[in-house]
Every structure is written in C-alpha cells, then in structure tokens.
Amino acid sequence: MRGSSIGDSSSSNWRKEALKKLVEDPILFSRLVLGFKPFKYQEELLRDEGKRIIVCAGRQVGKSTTIAAKAIHYASTNPETITLIVSATLRQSMLLFQKIMNFIDSSILRNSLRKRTRTLIKFMNGSEIIVLPCGRGHTLRGYSANLIILDEAAFMPEEVIANVILPMMAATDGSCWMISTPWDTDHIFYRIWIGEYGGWSRYFWPSKLSPLITDEFLEEQRRLIGEERCMVEYEANFIEERSSFFPMKLLRRCIEDYEPRLERNAIYGYDPGGRESLAALVGVKFDPRIGRWRLTFYRAERCESYTEFNSFILDLHRRAKMDRLIVDETGIGGPIVEHLKELGLPVIGVKLTEKVKEEILGRLKLMLEKRELTLPNDPQLLNHLNCIQYERTWSGGFRFTHRNGTHDDLAYALALAIYYPSESFLI
Ligand SMILES: Nc1ncnc2c1ncn2[C@@H]1O[C@H](COP(=O)(O)OP(=O)(O)OP(=O)(O)O)[C@@H](O)[C@H]1O
Ligand SMILES: [Mg+2]
C-alpha cells in the first residue's frame, strides 16, 4: 500500500510536471499533443511571448499551420480566453478553421471540447477560438479578444484593422499577431513592418525557408506568374507601386470577399496576348440590387494555340450565353476576331491604339474611383491591374507600360469588358 501511495504521489507529481512543461513549451505541445513538428523558424515564432508580432512571409511557408498551432496552444493553456483569428477572405477562414479542427480531431483534445460550430470552438476550460473573415468589418464588431491573429493582414482594409480589430484588445490588454504575404507600401501592414509604430517583433519568412519548397518549384513559378509576383509572393518583398495607374489604395476600396463564378448574359473582354503575354478573358455583369458592376469571371494563361482558347470561349458561351465579347483586334487579334465570329460569338473587335488604351483604362479608373465596379480579393487580378504604370506624353495624354516582370493582360481584358456598358451601343 505504502509503495503504491508513494508511487501515486510521484506519478501525479510527474504528471503535473509534464503538464506544466506542455503548458510552458508550445513546441513540446505541438509535437506531443498535435503531432506537428514545427520547422526552426516556426519554433522561433511559437516561442515568442511578445504582445505585438508581425510576420512578413512568402506563400506556402507555413503561416496558417503555425497560426493553427498557436491558437490551440494558447486557448487550451489559458482558461477563459478568446482567441480571434481573422482571415482576409471567407474561403481562407474556412480553410484555417478546418486546419485547426484537423489538429484537434487527431489529438487527445478532441475530448475536451464543450462546443463547436462552423466558426467557433469552445474548450472545457472556457476558452474559445473564433475564426472569421474580415470583410468590411461588420461581422467582427462586438468581439473582444485576448489574442488576435490576422492571417493575410496586407489584404484587409486598413480601416477595419485600425478601427475594428485593434480596439478589440483594449479591454483585455491582449496580444496581436499580424501575418501576411506583403503587398503595397500604402498600408498599415507595411508601416508596422518598417517600424513606424514601435514595439513589434518582426519575422521575415521568404518561402525558401520551408524545406518543402524546392528551387525547381520557385523557378517554375517565376516562369508562370512573372518575376514581380514571385518577388512579392515567394520572396516576401513589398511592391514599390510608384506611378501605378491603379494604386492598391484605389483597388482595395472596390474589393469584396466573393468567388467569381460563371453567370449568364455577362459581358466579356478578351485580350489574346502575344508571345510574351498571356491570353486573358474577363466577364462583368451589372448587379441591379447594388447598382454596381461586378467581375464575374476571369482567366489568364499562357496560350500555345489560339484555336484552343477560342474553343474554351465558345464552350463558356454555350454554358452561360455571353451578352457580348469585346476583343482586342490589334496584331494577332484580327484573325482571332474573325474566327470567333465564325463560331457564332457576339464579338466586337476594338483596335487598342494608344488613344483607345487611354480611353478604356481611364474609364476603368473612373469606375473604380466611383466604386461602380466590384472586384474579388485575388492577388493575380490585383497584380495585373496594379502593375500598369503611366507617364504623361508631350501632347498631354498618357502612355502606359507595366512594371518589369509583370503581366497586365487581365487589366486590359477588364477594361475592354466595361468599355461599352450601355446597351445602346449595339443598336
Ligand atoms: N512544420 C511543418 N512540417 C510539415 N509540413 C508543414 C509544416 N508547416 C507547414 N507545412 C505544410 O506546408 C504547406 C503550407 O502550409 P500553410 O498552408 O500553413 O502555408 P501558408 O503559408 O499559410 O500558405 P498560403 O500562402 O497558401 O496561405 C501545407 O501543406 C502544410 O501542411
Ligand atoms: Mg495560409
């Protein structure tokens, strides 16, 4: 008896000691409880107990996985706390929630949940993890949190971060992690990153830190998405958008959180591209409920054969009848327009001279300034618009170029699509 009671007390001491270690050591917790072995750079971040942390990171480096591990460790070891994770889009918040649930479901923690919904996990210790999309901030109002993590902060409206999210920590003296792939320099994420506000620990995670990302993969991406997007998305550099015709500040005001999908009777713009550029197709449709145009479809790809891309367009037309298709008929565009007409598509050819470029891009800019057009939150599309630069010509007009290593084809396709918004044009 004596032996066993000694054994009991020493085993309960041992258990207490082990639990204490798990609480104190997020790495041990990740390994033993979640079955997740963080890479060195993820370990560093998980061990940081600072209250203000910013991570400027590349794609696929393991941001969301680290956030999931941090949130679970924090919630399960700090009773009665609220961890709020805000993602840039609904889709990202659903994926992150799933990541957290996968960790929990495959660990002993699955038995320590009191409640779970599609956005909330409540533990037996009274703590909660809530995962929500940022949107325009409406769904976030009313929360207060002990730990706030922003996943892809650079893609959230600055006023939502400043006026809705950061004040949530006022009453709790809480902590904040901001993690994101970088974007432009006219945003709070950049200003925090360069140290304008003081007190933030900074981590720099280019994608190549991850042992899972190979040089071959990065090389392939460079060819596929262009040098500049690689510099931003994989090397985690901010975009220098001086003399951008569509600055991010303007674009962000028109971004909504939605997935474009094929709609009947949309109007399409098609920039067939060339040897160096991509073939790009964009659909827009007027939404009478909100009184605005909305981008409903886009696709840009390097195109070996135009007949193939034309068949793809014909297929779209069969599935969701196009109202009209406005095509750049300069250069290779001429025969493409003929071919599309033969296929029976409602084609209008437009010669993209410098003058017409100025007109259509100017019109697009005006619509964006007046918020008459809604865009989805997608880096490829935003980059195609944002990379267009302009300079004044001696005659007072504009000349357009695009930054080295970028593609602007979706911007022209979009500008073509909204060129003739009035039905009267066809009459
Ligand atoms: N420590 C790790 N060990 C093994 N695999 C990992 C580790 N960290 C992340 N991964 C894997 O790397 C991939 C990318 O991770 P994650 O989705 O967290 O990255 P991300 O930076 O959020 O990506 P994105 O830029 O697409 O949002 C996933 O398949 C994930 O499971
Ligand atoms: Mg992620």
Short mmCIF file of C-alpha atoms and ligand atoms in Angstrom, two decimals:
data_model
loop_
_atom_site.label_atom_id
_atom_site.label_comp_id
_atom_site.label_asym_id
_atom_site.label_seq_id
_atom_site.Cartn_x
_atom_site.Cartn_y
_atom_site.Cartn_z
CA MET A 1 0.00 0.00 0.00
CA ARG A 2 2.68 2.38 1.12
CA GLY A 3 4.68 1.68 -2.01
CA SER A 4 1.70 2.34 -4.24
CA SER A 5 0.74 5.56 -2.47
CA ILE A 6 4.32 6.77 -2.84
CA GLY A 7 4.08 5.64 -6.43
CA ASP A 8 0.77 7.51 -6.80
CA SER A 9 2.09 10.74 -5.45
CA SER A 10 5.26 10.54 -7.52
CA SER A 11 3.30 9.66 -10.65
CA SER A 12 0.87 12.50 -10.02
CA ASN A 13 3.85 14.82 -9.45
CA TRP A 14 5.31 13.55 -12.69
CA ARG A 15 2.04 14.17 -14.46
CA LYS A 16 1.83 17.69 -13.05
CA GLU A 17 5.40 18.33 -14.13
CA ALA A 18 4.69 17.01 -17.65
CA LEU A 19 1.54 19.12 -17.93
CA LYS A 20 3.43 22.20 -16.76
CA LYS A 21 6.02 21.57 -19.45
CA LEU A 22 3.32 21.24 -22.10
CA VAL A 23 1.73 24.48 -21.00
CA GLU A 24 5.04 26.32 -20.95
CA ASP A 25 6.52 24.86 -24.09
CA PRO A 26 4.48 25.36 -27.27
CA ILE A 27 6.93 23.27 -29.26
CA LEU A 28 6.58 20.27 -26.99
CA PHE A 29 2.83 20.84 -27.04
CA SER A 30 2.80 20.95 -30.84
CA ARG A 31 4.79 17.76 -31.12
CA LEU A 32 3.20 15.67 -28.38
CA VAL A 33 -0.38 16.89 -28.46
CA LEU A 34 -0.90 17.98 -32.06
CA GLY A 35 1.57 15.66 -33.76
CA PHE A 36 3.01 18.72 -35.56
CA LYS A 37 6.76 19.18 -35.73
CA PRO A 38 7.42 22.86 -36.47
CA PHE A 39 10.37 23.92 -38.61
CA LYS A 40 13.05 26.03 -36.84
CA TYR A 41 11.60 29.36 -37.97
CA GLN A 42 8.11 28.29 -36.88
CA GLU A 43 9.54 27.26 -33.50
CA GLU A 44 11.04 30.70 -33.02
CA LEU A 45 7.69 32.35 -33.62
CA LEU A 46 5.76 29.91 -31.45
CA ARG A 47 8.15 30.55 -28.56
CA ASP A 48 7.81 34.33 -28.81
CA GLU A 49 5.62 35.54 -25.97
CA GLY A 50 5.68 39.16 -27.14
CA LYS A 51 2.39 41.01 -27.39
CA ARG A 52 2.94 42.53 -30.81
CA ILE A 53 4.29 40.29 -33.53
CA ILE A 54 4.44 40.86 -37.27
CA VAL A 55 5.49 38.25 -39.82
CA CYS A 56 6.18 39.23 -43.42
CA ALA A 57 6.10 35.93 -45.24
CA GLY A 58 6.04 34.18 -48.58
CA ARG A 59 3.41 31.84 -49.92
CA GLN A 60 3.18 28.28 -48.63
CA VAL A 61 5.86 28.79 -45.99
CA GLY A 62 3.57 27.51 -43.24
CA LYS A 63 1.81 30.63 -41.95
CA SER A 64 -1.64 29.12 -41.44
CA THR A 65 -0.30 25.91 -39.90
CA THR A 66 1.70 27.92 -37.36
CA ILE A 67 -1.33 30.08 -36.59
CA ALA A 68 -3.44 26.97 -36.01
CA ALA A 69 -0.88 25.51 -33.59
CA LYS A 70 -0.50 28.82 -31.73
CA ALA A 71 -4.25 29.27 -31.37
CA ILE A 72 -4.81 25.77 -29.98
CA HIS A 73 -1.88 26.01 -27.58
CA TYR A 74 -2.98 29.42 -26.34
CA ALA A 75 -6.64 28.50 -25.92
CA SER A 76 -6.08 25.18 -24.24
CA THR A 77 -3.47 26.51 -21.81
CA ASN A 78 -5.07 29.88 -20.96
CA PRO A 79 -8.53 29.27 -19.46
CA GLU A 80 -11.43 31.62 -20.13
CA THR A 81 -9.71 33.43 -23.00
CA ILE A 82 -10.83 34.34 -26.50
CA THR A 83 -8.57 33.83 -29.49
CA LEU A 84 -9.90 35.54 -32.58
CA ILE A 85 -8.42 34.67 -35.95
CA VAL A 86 -9.35 37.00 -38.78
CA SER A 87 -8.69 35.89 -42.36
CA ALA A 88 -8.69 38.08 -45.45
CA THR A 89 -11.45 36.06 -47.17
CA LEU A 90 -14.27 33.69 -46.26
CA ARG A 91 -12.51 30.88 -48.09
CA GLN A 92 -9.29 31.39 -46.15
CA SER A 93 -11.14 31.49 -42.84
CA MET A 94 -12.90 28.21 -43.66
CA LEU A 95 -9.58 26.56 -44.58
CA LEU A 96 -7.97 27.80 -41.38
CA PHE A 97 -10.87 26.58 -39.27
CA GLN A 98 -10.55 23.19 -40.96
CA LYS A 99 -6.81 23.14 -40.21
CA ILE A 100 -7.49 23.80 -36.54
CA MET A 101 -10.21 21.13 -36.42
CA ASN A 102 -7.93 18.59 -38.11
CA PHE A 103 -5.30 19.17 -35.44
CA ILE A 104 -7.87 18.86 -32.66
CA ASP A 105 -9.66 15.84 -34.10
CA SER A 106 -6.46 13.86 -34.37
CA SER A 107 -5.30 14.69 -30.83
CA ILE A 108 -6.42 13.99 -27.26
CA LEU A 109 -8.02 17.44 -27.28
CA ARG A 110 -10.97 16.12 -29.27
CA ASN A 111 -12.45 15.04 -25.93
CA SER A 112 -12.00 18.43 -24.33
CA LEU A 113 -14.38 20.44 -26.48
CA ARG A 114 -17.54 21.87 -25.00
CA LYS A 115 -18.95 23.23 -28.21
CA ARG A 116 -18.15 23.66 -31.88
CA THR A 117 -19.91 25.49 -34.66
CA ARG A 118 -18.67 26.43 -38.14
CA THR A 119 -16.66 29.35 -36.80
CA LEU A 120 -16.23 28.69 -33.08
CA ILE A 121 -14.52 26.09 -30.91
CA LYS A 122 -15.11 26.16 -27.17
CA PHE A 123 -12.87 24.16 -24.85
CA MET A 124 -13.79 22.66 -21.44
CA ASN A 125 -11.57 25.30 -19.82
CA GLY A 126 -13.93 28.02 -21.04
CA SER A 127 -11.61 29.29 -23.78
CA GLU A 128 -12.76 29.92 -27.30
CA ILE A 129 -11.18 30.07 -30.73
CA ILE A 130 -13.22 32.06 -33.24
CA VAL A 131 -12.30 32.21 -36.93
CA LEU A 132 -13.96 34.87 -39.10
CA PRO A 133 -13.40 36.55 -42.46
CA CYS A 134 -12.51 40.22 -42.33
CA GLY A 135 -14.99 41.57 -44.89
CA ARG A 136 -15.80 45.24 -44.26
CA GLY A 137 -15.65 44.61 -40.52
CA HIS A 138 -19.39 44.17 -39.89
CA THR A 139 -19.20 40.53 -38.74
CA LEU A 140 -16.34 41.39 -36.37
CA ARG A 141 -17.98 44.14 -34.39
CA GLY A 142 -18.82 43.34 -30.79
CA TYR A 143 -15.98 40.93 -30.06
CA SER A 144 -13.18 41.47 -27.61
CA ALA A 145 -10.20 39.14 -27.56
CA ASN A 146 -7.10 38.15 -25.60
CA LEU A 147 -5.23 37.04 -28.69
CA ILE A 148 -5.94 38.31 -32.18
CA ILE A 149 -4.26 36.77 -35.19
CA LEU A 150 -4.62 38.34 -38.62
CA ASP A 151 -3.98 35.88 -41.45
CA GLU A 152 -3.04 37.81 -44.64
CA ALA A 153 -3.33 41.22 -42.98
CA ALA A 154 -1.98 43.06 -46.04
CA PHE A 155 -5.16 42.11 -47.91
CA MET A 156 -7.56 43.55 -45.34
CA PRO A 157 -8.94 47.08 -45.49
CA GLU A 158 -6.78 49.28 -43.30
CA GLU A 159 -9.75 50.98 -41.66
CA VAL A 160 -11.10 47.61 -40.49
CA ILE A 161 -7.73 46.73 -38.90
CA ALA A 162 -7.37 50.13 -37.26
CA ASN A 163 -10.97 50.88 -36.28
CA VAL A 164 -12.47 47.46 -35.63
CA ILE A 165 -9.81 44.82 -35.00
CA LEU A 166 -7.08 46.50 -32.94
CA PRO A 167 -9.57 48.11 -30.49
CA MET A 168 -10.80 44.59 -29.59
CA MET A 169 -7.75 44.21 -27.36
CA ALA A 170 -8.33 47.44 -25.47
CA ALA A 171 -10.16 45.92 -22.54
CA THR A 172 -8.16 42.68 -22.38
CA ASP A 173 -4.61 44.02 -22.70
CA GLY A 174 -4.38 41.37 -25.38
CA SER A 175 -1.79 40.23 -27.89
CA CYS A 176 -1.76 40.61 -31.64
CA TRP A 177 -0.08 38.65 -34.40
CA MET A 178 -0.14 40.01 -37.92
CA ILE A 179 0.97 37.54 -40.56
CA SER A 180 0.87 38.17 -44.26
CA THR A 181 2.37 37.94 -47.66
CA PRO A 182 3.34 41.57 -48.33
CA TRP A 183 1.70 43.86 -50.84
CA ASP A 184 1.91 47.62 -51.31
CA THR A 185 3.57 50.20 -49.09
CA ASP A 186 0.47 52.32 -48.58
CA HIS A 187 -0.96 50.15 -45.82
CA ILE A 188 -0.75 49.68 -42.06
CA PHE A 189 0.92 46.26 -42.50
CA TYR A 190 3.85 47.95 -44.24
CA ARG A 191 4.05 50.80 -41.75
CA ILE A 192 4.19 48.37 -38.83
CA TRP A 193 6.76 46.31 -40.71
CA ILE A 194 9.12 49.25 -41.20
CA GLY A 195 8.85 50.09 -37.50
CA GLU A 196 6.67 53.19 -37.66
CA TYR A 197 4.70 52.16 -34.56
CA GLY A 198 7.44 50.63 -32.40
CA GLY A 199 7.12 47.65 -30.05
CA TRP A 200 6.54 44.98 -32.67
CA SER A 201 8.80 41.90 -33.01
CA ARG A 202 9.45 41.22 -36.68
CA TYR A 203 9.96 37.95 -38.51
CA PHE A 204 10.85 37.59 -42.17
CA TRP A 205 9.87 34.30 -43.79
CA PRO A 206 10.62 34.07 -47.52
CA SER A 207 9.18 30.85 -48.92
CA LYS A 208 12.57 29.24 -49.45
CA LEU A 209 12.86 28.83 -45.64
CA SER A 210 10.49 25.92 -45.94
CA PRO A 211 12.28 22.65 -46.66
CA LEU A 212 9.20 21.62 -48.63
CA ILE A 213 9.71 24.31 -51.28
CA THR A 214 12.32 23.46 -53.88
CA ASP A 215 14.37 25.74 -56.13
CA GLU A 216 12.79 24.00 -59.13
CA PHE A 217 9.33 24.91 -57.90
CA LEU A 218 10.33 28.56 -57.45
CA GLU A 219 11.87 28.62 -60.91
CA GLU A 220 8.69 27.21 -62.41
CA GLN A 221 6.60 29.82 -60.58
CA ARG A 222 8.86 32.57 -61.90
CA ARG A 223 8.03 31.46 -65.43
CA LEU A 224 4.33 31.02 -64.71
CA ILE A 225 3.43 34.13 -62.74
CA GLY A 226 6.26 36.51 -63.64
CA GLU A 227 9.25 37.93 -61.80
CA GLU A 228 7.44 40.60 -59.83
CA ARG A 229 4.75 38.41 -58.36
CA CYS A 230 7.46 35.93 -57.39
CA MET A 231 9.36 38.68 -55.62
CA VAL A 232 6.22 39.52 -53.70
CA GLU A 233 4.62 36.14 -53.16
CA TYR A 234 7.68 33.95 -52.61
CA GLU A 235 10.48 36.34 -51.67
CA ALA A 236 8.16 38.41 -49.47
CA ASN A 237 9.13 41.83 -50.85
CA PHE A 238 6.73 44.76 -50.81
CA ILE A 239 5.63 46.22 -54.13
CA GLU A 240 7.01 49.61 -54.99
CA GLU A 241 4.00 51.00 -56.81
CA ARG A 242 5.21 54.46 -57.71
CA SER A 243 3.34 55.80 -60.76
CA SER A 244 0.90 52.90 -60.71
CA PHE A 245 -2.25 53.84 -62.65
CA PHE A 246 -4.38 51.66 -60.37
CA PRO A 247 -2.77 52.00 -56.93
CA MET A 248 -3.73 49.44 -54.30
CA LYS A 249 -5.41 52.13 -52.23
CA LEU A 250 -7.89 52.56 -55.09
CA LEU A 251 -8.29 48.83 -55.75
CA ARG A 252 -8.83 47.94 -52.09
CA ARG A 253 -11.92 50.12 -51.93
CA CYS A 254 -13.55 48.03 -54.64
CA ILE A 255 -12.59 44.59 -53.32
CA GLU A 256 -15.26 42.34 -51.90
CA ASP A 257 -14.94 38.87 -50.46
CA TYR A 258 -16.50 36.60 -53.08
CA GLU A 259 -15.58 33.86 -55.53
CA PRO A 260 -16.32 34.85 -59.14
CA ARG A 261 -18.50 32.35 -60.96
CA LEU A 262 -19.91 31.93 -64.41
CA GLU A 263 -23.11 33.92 -64.94
CA ARG A 264 -25.48 34.09 -67.89
CA ASN A 265 -25.51 37.17 -70.11
CA ALA A 266 -22.30 38.64 -68.79
CA ILE A 267 -20.17 40.96 -70.93
CA TYR A 268 -16.67 39.77 -71.70
CA GLY A 269 -13.37 41.41 -72.61
CA TYR A 270 -10.69 39.34 -74.29
CA ASP A 271 -7.03 40.27 -74.67
CA PRO A 272 -5.47 37.50 -76.76
CA GLY A 273 -1.95 38.43 -75.64
CA GLY A 274 1.08 37.51 -77.68
CA ARG A 275 4.31 35.60 -77.41
CA GLU A 276 5.37 37.30 -74.18
CA SER A 277 1.98 37.98 -72.68
CA LEU A 278 -0.97 35.91 -71.55
CA ALA A 279 -4.35 35.35 -73.11
CA ALA A 280 -6.86 36.94 -70.73
CA LEU A 281 -10.63 36.80 -70.55
CA VAL A 282 -12.75 38.76 -68.05
CA GLY A 283 -16.52 38.79 -67.58
CA VAL A 284 -18.54 41.55 -65.87
CA LYS A 285 -22.21 41.91 -65.09
CA PHE A 286 -24.35 44.69 -63.72
CA ASP A 287 -25.93 43.83 -60.39
CA PRO A 288 -29.15 45.88 -60.18
CA ARG A 289 -29.60 45.06 -56.47
CA ILE A 290 -26.49 47.01 -55.51
CA GLY A 291 -26.38 49.25 -58.56
CA ARG A 292 -22.80 48.25 -59.42
CA TRP A 293 -20.86 46.22 -61.94
CA ARG A 294 -19.25 43.10 -60.68
CA LEU A 295 -16.43 40.99 -62.04
CA THR A 296 -17.98 37.55 -62.57
CA PHE A 297 -15.24 35.61 -64.33
CA TYR A 298 -11.56 35.81 -65.18
CA ARG A 299 -8.86 33.63 -66.61
CA ALA A 300 -5.33 34.36 -67.80
CA GLU A 301 -2.97 31.79 -69.19
CA ARG A 302 -0.04 31.33 -71.49
CA CYS A 303 -1.61 30.13 -74.66
CA GLU A 304 0.06 27.85 -77.17
CA SER A 305 -2.81 27.81 -79.61
CA TYR A 306 -5.48 30.44 -80.10
CA THR A 307 -7.95 27.99 -81.54
CA GLU A 308 -7.80 26.19 -78.23
CA PHE A 309 -8.52 29.34 -76.21
CA ASN A 310 -11.28 30.23 -78.70
CA SER A 311 -12.86 26.80 -78.17
CA PHE A 312 -12.71 27.43 -74.45
CA ILE A 313 -14.54 30.73 -75.00
CA LEU A 314 -17.12 29.01 -77.22
CA ASP A 315 -17.68 26.44 -74.50
CA LEU A 316 -18.28 29.23 -71.97
CA HIS A 317 -20.77 30.83 -74.35
CA ARG A 318 -22.66 27.57 -74.68
CA ARG A 319 -22.80 27.10 -70.92
CA ALA A 320 -23.71 30.68 -69.99
CA LYS A 321 -24.66 32.74 -73.01
CA MET A 322 -22.41 35.79 -73.39
CA ASP A 323 -24.10 39.12 -73.90
CA ARG A 324 -21.13 40.32 -75.93
CA LEU A 325 -17.43 39.72 -76.25
CA ILE A 326 -15.12 42.67 -76.83
CA VAL A 327 -11.80 41.65 -78.30
CA ASP A 328 -8.52 43.47 -78.87
CA GLU A 329 -8.08 43.04 -82.61
CA THR A 330 -4.63 44.53 -82.96
CA GLY A 331 -1.96 42.19 -84.39
CA ILE A 332 -2.87 38.57 -83.93
CA GLY A 333 -6.31 39.77 -82.68
CA GLY A 334 -7.55 40.31 -86.26
CA PRO A 335 -7.80 36.63 -87.29
CA ILE A 336 -8.97 35.74 -83.78
CA VAL A 337 -11.94 38.11 -84.11
CA GLU A 338 -12.78 36.53 -87.49
CA HIS A 339 -12.56 33.05 -86.05
CA LEU A 340 -14.77 33.94 -83.06
CA LYS A 341 -17.34 35.46 -85.42
CA GLU A 342 -17.38 32.28 -87.47
CA LEU A 343 -18.01 30.36 -84.26
CA GLY A 344 -21.13 32.48 -83.79
CA LEU A 345 -19.98 34.53 -80.80
CA PRO A 346 -21.32 38.08 -80.28
CA VAL A 347 -17.96 39.67 -80.99
CA ILE A 348 -16.96 43.31 -81.17
CA GLY A 349 -13.39 44.00 -82.30
CA VAL A 350 -11.55 47.01 -80.89
CA LYS A 351 -8.17 48.28 -82.09
CA LEU A 352 -6.15 49.01 -79.00
CA THR A 353 -4.26 52.09 -80.14
CA GLU A 354 -2.56 54.28 -77.51
CA LYS A 355 -5.56 56.60 -77.72
CA VAL A 356 -8.06 53.79 -77.13
CA LYS A 357 -5.92 52.38 -74.31
CA GLU A 358 -6.06 55.75 -72.64
CA GLU A 359 -9.80 55.85 -73.05
CA ILE A 360 -10.58 52.38 -71.76
CA LEU A 361 -8.12 52.45 -68.86
CA GLY A 362 -9.32 55.95 -67.97
CA ARG A 363 -12.89 54.75 -67.97
CA LEU A 364 -11.99 51.77 -65.79
CA LYS A 365 -10.21 54.06 -63.35
CA LEU A 366 -13.19 56.36 -63.14
CA MET A 367 -15.49 53.44 -62.38
CA LEU A 368 -13.15 52.28 -59.63
CA GLU A 369 -12.93 55.76 -58.16
CA LYS A 370 -16.71 55.97 -58.09
CA ARG A 371 -16.88 52.41 -56.73
CA GLU A 372 -19.09 51.37 -59.62
CA LEU A 373 -17.23 48.08 -60.04
CA THR A 374 -16.66 45.28 -57.54
CA LEU A 375 -13.57 43.07 -57.71
CA PRO A 376 -12.72 39.81 -55.92
CA ASN A 377 -9.77 39.67 -53.50
CA ASP A 378 -7.33 37.85 -55.75
CA PRO A 379 -3.58 38.57 -55.95
CA GLN A 380 -3.26 37.67 -59.64
CA LEU A 381 -6.03 40.00 -60.75
CA LEU A 382 -4.89 42.81 -58.44
CA ASN A 383 -1.32 42.48 -59.67
CA HIS A 384 -2.37 42.71 -63.33
CA LEU A 385 -4.14 45.99 -62.55
CA ASN A 386 -1.63 47.39 -60.09
CA CYS A 387 1.42 46.85 -62.33
CA ILE A 388 0.22 49.27 -65.01
CA GLN A 389 2.32 52.43 -64.94
CA TYR A 390 1.70 55.66 -66.75
CA GLU A 391 3.57 58.71 -67.84
CA ARG A 392 2.40 61.93 -69.40
CA THR A 393 3.20 62.42 -73.07
CA TRP A 394 4.24 65.77 -74.54
CA SER A 395 0.76 66.12 -76.03
CA GLY A 396 -0.87 65.85 -72.60
CA GLY A 397 -2.06 62.26 -72.94
CA PHE A 398 -0.88 59.12 -71.14
CA ARG A 399 1.50 56.42 -72.18
CA PHE A 400 1.08 53.09 -70.46
CA THR A 401 3.66 50.45 -69.64
CA HIS A 402 3.85 47.81 -66.98
CA ARG A 403 6.49 47.08 -64.37
CA ASN A 404 9.22 44.66 -65.38
CA GLY A 405 8.38 41.04 -64.76
CA THR A 406 4.63 41.59 -64.58
CA HIS A 407 1.58 40.79 -66.67
CA ASP A 408 -1.20 43.32 -67.29
CA ASP A 409 -3.45 41.27 -69.59
CA LEU A 410 -6.36 40.87 -67.17
CA ALA A 411 -6.46 44.65 -66.75
CA TYR A 412 -6.92 45.18 -70.48
CA ALA A 413 -9.50 42.41 -70.73
CA LEU A 414 -11.42 44.02 -67.86
CA ALA A 415 -11.12 47.48 -69.40
CA LEU A 416 -12.47 46.11 -72.69
CA ALA A 417 -15.36 44.40 -70.93
CA ILE A 418 -16.57 47.62 -69.32
CA TYR A 419 -15.90 49.76 -72.39
CA TYR A 420 -19.44 49.65 -73.76
CA PRO A 421 -21.60 49.29 -70.70
CA SER A 422 -24.64 50.83 -72.30
CA GLU A 423 -26.97 48.61 -74.28
CA SER A 424 -27.47 51.45 -76.77
CA PHE A 425 -24.06 50.77 -78.25
CA LEU A 426 -25.29 47.74 -80.15
CA ILE A 427 -28.33 49.43 -81.63
N1 LIG B 1 6.38 22.11 -39.87
C1 LIG B 1 5.81 21.56 -40.92
N2 LIG B 1 6.06 20.27 -41.24
C2 LIG B 1 5.49 19.69 -42.32
N3 LIG B 1 4.66 20.32 -43.17
C3 LIG B 1 4.38 21.61 -42.90
C4 LIG B 1 4.93 22.31 -41.79
N4 LIG B 1 4.47 23.58 -41.80
C5 LIG B 1 3.66 23.68 -42.88
N5 LIG B 1 3.62 22.51 -43.54
C6 LIG B 1 2.87 22.21 -44.78
O1 LIG B 1 3.20 23.21 -45.75
C7 LIG B 1 2.06 23.51 -46.56
C8 LIG B 1 1.78 25.00 -46.49
O2 LIG B 1 1.38 25.32 -45.18
P1 LIG B 1 0.36 26.50 -44.86
O3 LIG B 1 -0.93 26.32 -45.54
O4 LIG B 1 0.35 26.64 -43.38
O5 LIG B 1 1.18 27.70 -45.50
P2 LIG B 1 0.72 29.18 -45.79
O6 LIG B 1 1.95 29.99 -45.69
O7 LIG B 1 -0.43 29.55 -44.92
O8 LIG B 1 0.25 29.05 -47.32
P3 LIG B 1 -0.58 30.12 -48.21
O9 LIG B 1 0.42 31.15 -48.61
O10 LIG B 1 -1.08 29.30 -49.36
O11 LIG B 1 -1.68 30.68 -47.33
C9 LIG B 1 0.92 22.67 -46.04
O12 LIG B 1 0.84 21.51 -46.81
C10 LIG B 1 1.36 22.32 -44.62
O13 LIG B 1 0.80 21.12 -44.15
MG MG B 2 -2.34 30.42 -45.42
#
